[in-house]
Coordinates of C-alpha atoms in Angstrom, one line a residue:
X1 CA -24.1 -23.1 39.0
X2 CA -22.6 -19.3 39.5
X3 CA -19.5 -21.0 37.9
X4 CA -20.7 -21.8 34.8
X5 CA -22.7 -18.5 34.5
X6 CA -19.7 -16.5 35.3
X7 CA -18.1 -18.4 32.6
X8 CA -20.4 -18.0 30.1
X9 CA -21.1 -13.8 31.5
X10 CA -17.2 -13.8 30.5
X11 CA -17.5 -15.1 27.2
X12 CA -17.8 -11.5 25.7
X13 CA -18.2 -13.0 22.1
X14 CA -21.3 -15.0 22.4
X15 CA -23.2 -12.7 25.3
X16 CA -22.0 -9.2 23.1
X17 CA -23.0 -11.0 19.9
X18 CA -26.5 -11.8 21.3
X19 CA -27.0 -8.2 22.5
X20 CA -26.4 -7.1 19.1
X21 CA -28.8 -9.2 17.5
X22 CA -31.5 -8.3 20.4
X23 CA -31.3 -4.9 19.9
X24 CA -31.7 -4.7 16.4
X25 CA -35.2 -6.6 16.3
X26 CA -36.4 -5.5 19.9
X27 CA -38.9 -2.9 20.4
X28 CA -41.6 -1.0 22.5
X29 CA -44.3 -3.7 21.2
X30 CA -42.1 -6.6 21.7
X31 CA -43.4 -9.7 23.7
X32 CA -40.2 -11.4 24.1
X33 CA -39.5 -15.4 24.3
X34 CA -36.2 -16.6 26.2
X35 CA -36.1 -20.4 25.9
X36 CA -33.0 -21.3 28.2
X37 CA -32.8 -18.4 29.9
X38 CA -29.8 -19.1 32.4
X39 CA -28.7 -16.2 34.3
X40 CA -31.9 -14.4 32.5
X41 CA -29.2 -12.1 30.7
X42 CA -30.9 -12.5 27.3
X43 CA -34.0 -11.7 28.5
X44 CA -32.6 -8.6 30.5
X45 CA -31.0 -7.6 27.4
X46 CA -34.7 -7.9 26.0
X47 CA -35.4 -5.4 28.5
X48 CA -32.8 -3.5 28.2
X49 CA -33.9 -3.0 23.9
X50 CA -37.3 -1.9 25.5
X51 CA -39.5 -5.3 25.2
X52 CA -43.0 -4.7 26.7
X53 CA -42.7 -8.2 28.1
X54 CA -40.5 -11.3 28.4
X55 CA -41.4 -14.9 28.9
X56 CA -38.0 -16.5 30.5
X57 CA -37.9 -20.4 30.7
X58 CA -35.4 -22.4 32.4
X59 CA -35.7 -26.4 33.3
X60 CA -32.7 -26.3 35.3
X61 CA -32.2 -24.7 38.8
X62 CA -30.2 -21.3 37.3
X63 CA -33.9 -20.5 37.1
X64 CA -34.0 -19.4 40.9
X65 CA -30.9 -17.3 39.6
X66 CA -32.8 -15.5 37.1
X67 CA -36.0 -15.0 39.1
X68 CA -33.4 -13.4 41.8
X69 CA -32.1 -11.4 39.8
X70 CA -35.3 -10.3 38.2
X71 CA -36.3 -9.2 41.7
X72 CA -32.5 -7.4 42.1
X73 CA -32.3 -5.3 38.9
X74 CA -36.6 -4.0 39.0
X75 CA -37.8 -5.9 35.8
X76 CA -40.5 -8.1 37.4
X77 CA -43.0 -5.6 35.9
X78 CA -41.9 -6.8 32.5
X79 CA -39.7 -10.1 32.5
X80 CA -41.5 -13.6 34.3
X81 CA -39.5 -16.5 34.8
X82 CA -40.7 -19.8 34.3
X83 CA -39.3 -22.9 36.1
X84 CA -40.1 -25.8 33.8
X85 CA -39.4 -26.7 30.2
X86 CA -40.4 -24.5 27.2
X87 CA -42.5 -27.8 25.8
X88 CA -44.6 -28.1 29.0
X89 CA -45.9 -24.1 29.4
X90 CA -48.3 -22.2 27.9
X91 CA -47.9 -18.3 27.6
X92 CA -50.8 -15.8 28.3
X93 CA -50.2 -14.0 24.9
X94 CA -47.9 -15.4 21.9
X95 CA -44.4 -14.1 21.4
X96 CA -43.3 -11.6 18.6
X97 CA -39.2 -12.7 19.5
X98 CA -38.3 -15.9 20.4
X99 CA -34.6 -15.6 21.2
X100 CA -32.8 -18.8 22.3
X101 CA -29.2 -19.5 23.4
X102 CA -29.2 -23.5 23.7
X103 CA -26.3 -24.5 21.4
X104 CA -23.6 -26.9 22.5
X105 CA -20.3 -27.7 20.7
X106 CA -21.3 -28.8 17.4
X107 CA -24.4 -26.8 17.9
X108 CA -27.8 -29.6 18.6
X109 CA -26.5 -31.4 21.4
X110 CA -29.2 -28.7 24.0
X111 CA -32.5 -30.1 21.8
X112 CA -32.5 -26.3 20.4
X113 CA -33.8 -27.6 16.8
X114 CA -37.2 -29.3 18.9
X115 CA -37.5 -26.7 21.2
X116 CA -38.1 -24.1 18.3
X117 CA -39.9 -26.2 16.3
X118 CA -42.2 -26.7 19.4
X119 CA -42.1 -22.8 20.0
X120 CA -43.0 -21.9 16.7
X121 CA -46.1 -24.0 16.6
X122 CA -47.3 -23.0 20.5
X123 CA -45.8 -20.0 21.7
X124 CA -45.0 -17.4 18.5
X125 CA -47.0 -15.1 16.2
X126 CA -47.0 -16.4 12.5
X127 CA -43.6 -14.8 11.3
X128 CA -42.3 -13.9 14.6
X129 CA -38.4 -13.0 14.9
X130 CA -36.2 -16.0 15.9
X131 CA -32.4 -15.6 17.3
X132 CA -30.9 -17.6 15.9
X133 CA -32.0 -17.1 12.3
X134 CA -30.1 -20.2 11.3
X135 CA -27.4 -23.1 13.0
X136 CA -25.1 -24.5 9.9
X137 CA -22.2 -27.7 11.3
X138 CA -19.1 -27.8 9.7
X139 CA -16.7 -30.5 9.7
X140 CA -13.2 -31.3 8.8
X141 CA -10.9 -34.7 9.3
X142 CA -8.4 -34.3 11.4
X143 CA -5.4 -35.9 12.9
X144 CA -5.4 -35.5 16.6
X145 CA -2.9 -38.3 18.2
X146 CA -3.1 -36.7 21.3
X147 CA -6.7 -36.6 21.7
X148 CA -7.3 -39.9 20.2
X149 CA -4.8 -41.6 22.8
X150 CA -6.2 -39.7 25.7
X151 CA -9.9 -41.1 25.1
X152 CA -9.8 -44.4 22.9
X153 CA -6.6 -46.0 22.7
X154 CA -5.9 -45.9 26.5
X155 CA -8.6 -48.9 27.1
X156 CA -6.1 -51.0 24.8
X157 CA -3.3 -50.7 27.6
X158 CA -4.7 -53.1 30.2
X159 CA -4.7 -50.8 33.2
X160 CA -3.8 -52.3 36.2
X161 CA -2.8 -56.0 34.6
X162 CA -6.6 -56.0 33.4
X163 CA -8.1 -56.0 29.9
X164 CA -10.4 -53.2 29.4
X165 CA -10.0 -53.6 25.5
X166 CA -13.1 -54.2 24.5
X167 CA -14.4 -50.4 25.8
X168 CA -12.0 -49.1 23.3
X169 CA -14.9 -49.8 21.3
X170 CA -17.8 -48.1 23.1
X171 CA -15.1 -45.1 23.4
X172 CA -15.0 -44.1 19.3
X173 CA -18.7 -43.8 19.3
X174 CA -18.5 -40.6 21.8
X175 CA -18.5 -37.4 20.8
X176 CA -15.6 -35.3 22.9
X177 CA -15.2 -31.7 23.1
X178 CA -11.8 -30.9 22.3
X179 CA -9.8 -27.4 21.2
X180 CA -8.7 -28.4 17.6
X181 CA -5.4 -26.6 15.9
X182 CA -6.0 -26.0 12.2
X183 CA -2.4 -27.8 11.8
X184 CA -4.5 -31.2 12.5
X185 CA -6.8 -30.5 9.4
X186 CA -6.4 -33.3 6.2
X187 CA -8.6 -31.3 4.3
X188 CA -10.2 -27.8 4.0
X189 CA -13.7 -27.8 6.3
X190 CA -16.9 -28.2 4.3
X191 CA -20.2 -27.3 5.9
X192 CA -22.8 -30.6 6.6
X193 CA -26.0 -29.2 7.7
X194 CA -27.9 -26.3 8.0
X195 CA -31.3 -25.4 9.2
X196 CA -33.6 -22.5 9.2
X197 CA -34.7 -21.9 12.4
X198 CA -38.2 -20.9 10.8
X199 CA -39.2 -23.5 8.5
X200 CA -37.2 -26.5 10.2
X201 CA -40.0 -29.1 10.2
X202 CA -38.0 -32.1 11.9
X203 CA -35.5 -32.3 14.6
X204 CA -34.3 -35.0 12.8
X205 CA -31.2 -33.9 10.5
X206 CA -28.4 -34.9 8.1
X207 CA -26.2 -33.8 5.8
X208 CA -23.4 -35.3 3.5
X209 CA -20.0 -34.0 2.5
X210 CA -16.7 -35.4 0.2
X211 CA -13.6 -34.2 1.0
X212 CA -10.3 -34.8 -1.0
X213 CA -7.3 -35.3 1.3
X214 CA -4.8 -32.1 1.4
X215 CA -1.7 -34.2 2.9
X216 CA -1.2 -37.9 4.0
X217 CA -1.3 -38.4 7.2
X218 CA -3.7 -40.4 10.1
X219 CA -7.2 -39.8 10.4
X220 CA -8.6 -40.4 13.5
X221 CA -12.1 -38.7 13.0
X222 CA -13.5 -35.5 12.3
X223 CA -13.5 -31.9 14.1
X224 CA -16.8 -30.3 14.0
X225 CA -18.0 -26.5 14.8
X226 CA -21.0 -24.7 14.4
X227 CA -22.1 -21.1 12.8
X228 CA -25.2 -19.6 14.2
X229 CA -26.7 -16.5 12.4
X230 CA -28.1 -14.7 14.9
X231 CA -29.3 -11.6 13.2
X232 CA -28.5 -9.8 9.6
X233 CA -24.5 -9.5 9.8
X234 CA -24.3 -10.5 13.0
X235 CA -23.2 -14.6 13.2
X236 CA -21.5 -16.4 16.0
X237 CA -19.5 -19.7 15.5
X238 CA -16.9 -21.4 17.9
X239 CA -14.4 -22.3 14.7
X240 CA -12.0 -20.3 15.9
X241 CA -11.1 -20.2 19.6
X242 CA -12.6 -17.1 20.7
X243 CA -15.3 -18.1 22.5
X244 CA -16.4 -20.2 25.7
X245 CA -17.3 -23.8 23.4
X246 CA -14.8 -25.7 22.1
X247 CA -15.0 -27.5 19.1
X248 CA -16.5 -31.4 19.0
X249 CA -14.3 -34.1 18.1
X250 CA -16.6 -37.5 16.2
X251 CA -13.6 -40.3 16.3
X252 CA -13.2 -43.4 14.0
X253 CA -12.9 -47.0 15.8
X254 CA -10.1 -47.6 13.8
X255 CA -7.5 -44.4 12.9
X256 CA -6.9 -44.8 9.0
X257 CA -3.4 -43.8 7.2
X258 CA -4.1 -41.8 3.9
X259 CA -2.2 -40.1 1.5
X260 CA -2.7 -37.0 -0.4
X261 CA -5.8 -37.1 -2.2
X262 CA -7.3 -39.6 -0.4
X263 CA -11.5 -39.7 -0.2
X264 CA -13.3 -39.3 2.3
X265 CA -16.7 -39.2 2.1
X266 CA -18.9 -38.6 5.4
X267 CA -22.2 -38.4 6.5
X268 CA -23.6 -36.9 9.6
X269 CA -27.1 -37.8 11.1
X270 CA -28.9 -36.4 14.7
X271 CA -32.0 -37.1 16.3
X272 CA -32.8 -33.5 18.1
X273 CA -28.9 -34.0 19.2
X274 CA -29.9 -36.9 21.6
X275 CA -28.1 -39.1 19.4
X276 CA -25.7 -38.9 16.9
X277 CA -24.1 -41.0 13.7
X278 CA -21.6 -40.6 11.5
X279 CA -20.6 -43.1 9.0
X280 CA -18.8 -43.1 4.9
X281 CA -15.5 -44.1 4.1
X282 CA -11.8 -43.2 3.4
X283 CA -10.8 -44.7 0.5
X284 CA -11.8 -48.0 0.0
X285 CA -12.5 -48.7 4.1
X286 CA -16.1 -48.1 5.8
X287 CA -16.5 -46.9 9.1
X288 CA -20.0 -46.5 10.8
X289 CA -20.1 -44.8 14.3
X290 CA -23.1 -44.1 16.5
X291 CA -23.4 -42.6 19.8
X292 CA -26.2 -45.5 20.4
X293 CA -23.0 -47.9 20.8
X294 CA -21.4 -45.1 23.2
X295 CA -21.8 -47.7 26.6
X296 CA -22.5 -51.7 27.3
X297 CA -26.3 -52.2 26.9
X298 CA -28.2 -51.9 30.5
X299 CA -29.2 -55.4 32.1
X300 CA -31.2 -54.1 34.6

């Protein structure tokens, strides 16, 4: 658990980036609403602005870190942590800042779009502050032999004498984290989705792009990223790699060989980033991958 946090403390992009956007909305009459709290830094950051209280919640175990170091740094007067999930609690008085740092690779996978939704309709004033503002996903194809090899095409090599072919399958309907060169874009990245973190009505979410092929080449999927606008002129994103997320890689079942010019057209669907699909075609082939398909069905 202290590794991860250490990582993330490191990561002075995303942690400075937050304390920006904090302290330009904090102030003496803030209540304060951490939702993922960690290490509790956001919400000590909260403090730090001058919030008259902060609510920090934390299903996981780093909640006994962030109680500790309540306790450590004197802020129990103003900051309570809350073991438990932000769904389940209710709060003594509703928050004027809800501030939330529950983003994964291509920005969903941590449930942040149901989480808010839920906080907004709970836990917040009518018009209260959110951080982030607004979470847009990009996506590009890419060519990525390497990566494509190391997590699909190796079940097609029989290891040990054996065939394990048929998981090649349930392989390309993972999404991977993976630290994708611009060198392994087909095409210029076009952004998919975007939501407003104070009007979203549905954690449910799609979006729909066309790209045109820059060079030939193989596709083997598509890169995604995400770009988070925390406060006014202050935006994070992991496209470029500066920060402690790599980017997520959404394969094809079957790598396709395109020229120059080439369409693609893709579309890209979540349910609260519990699941995933993304499905369209290059050229005249169809491909249609779902993270429902990502393991054997359970007998049990």
């Amino acid at each position: 658990m202290l590794e991860v946090h250490r990582e993330l403390l490191l990561d002075k992009v995303r942690t400075s980036a937050y304390r920006d956007a904090i302290r330009r909305v904090v102030t003496a009459d803030s209540v304060v609403l951490d939702i993922g709290t960690g290490s509790g830094i956001l919400g000590f950051f909260a403090c730090e602005a001058g919030a008259r209280r902060v609510f920090a919640i934390e299903d996981q175990h780093s909640a006994d870190l962030a109680m500790f170091l309540t306790k450590h740094l004197g802020l129990t007067d103003r900051m309570t942590v809350i073991h438990d999930r932000s769904t389940n609690i209710e709060l003594p008085e509703p928050a004027d800042i809800l501030v939330t740092e529950t983003l994964g690779a291509f920005g969903f996978e941590e449930r942040i779009l149901s989480s808010v939704i839920n906080a907004r309709k709970r836990l917040l004033r009518p018009g209260a502050t959110i951080i982030p503002q607004r979470v847009e996903l990009f996506v590009v194809p890419v060519e990525l032999p390497v990566i494509f090899d190391r997590h699909i095409s190796c079940w097609q090599r029989s290891p040990y004498g054996l065939d394990f072919s048929p998981l090649a399958m349930f392989a390309s309907n993972v999404i991977y984290v993976a630290n994708i060169e611009s060198s392994a874009f087909l095409a210029s990245p076009a952004r998919i989705i975007s939501c407003d973190m104070a009007t979203a009505e549905s954690a449910d979410v799609s979006g729909r792009v066309q790209f045109e092929a820059a060079r030939s080449g193989v596709l083997h999927g598509f890169g995604g990223w995400f770009r988070a606008t925390l406060a006014e002129d202050v935006v994070l994103s992991n496209e470029l790699p500066m920060t402690s997320w790599s980017h997520a890689f959404l394969p094809l079942e079957r790598p396709q060989s395109i020229d120059a010019h080439t369409p693609i057209d893709l579309t890209v669907e979540t349910s609260d980033g519990k699941a995933w699909r993304w499905s369209g075609t290059v050229g005249s082939s169809s491909f249609d991958q779902t993270t429902w398909l990502a393991a054997p069905p359970c007998r049990a």
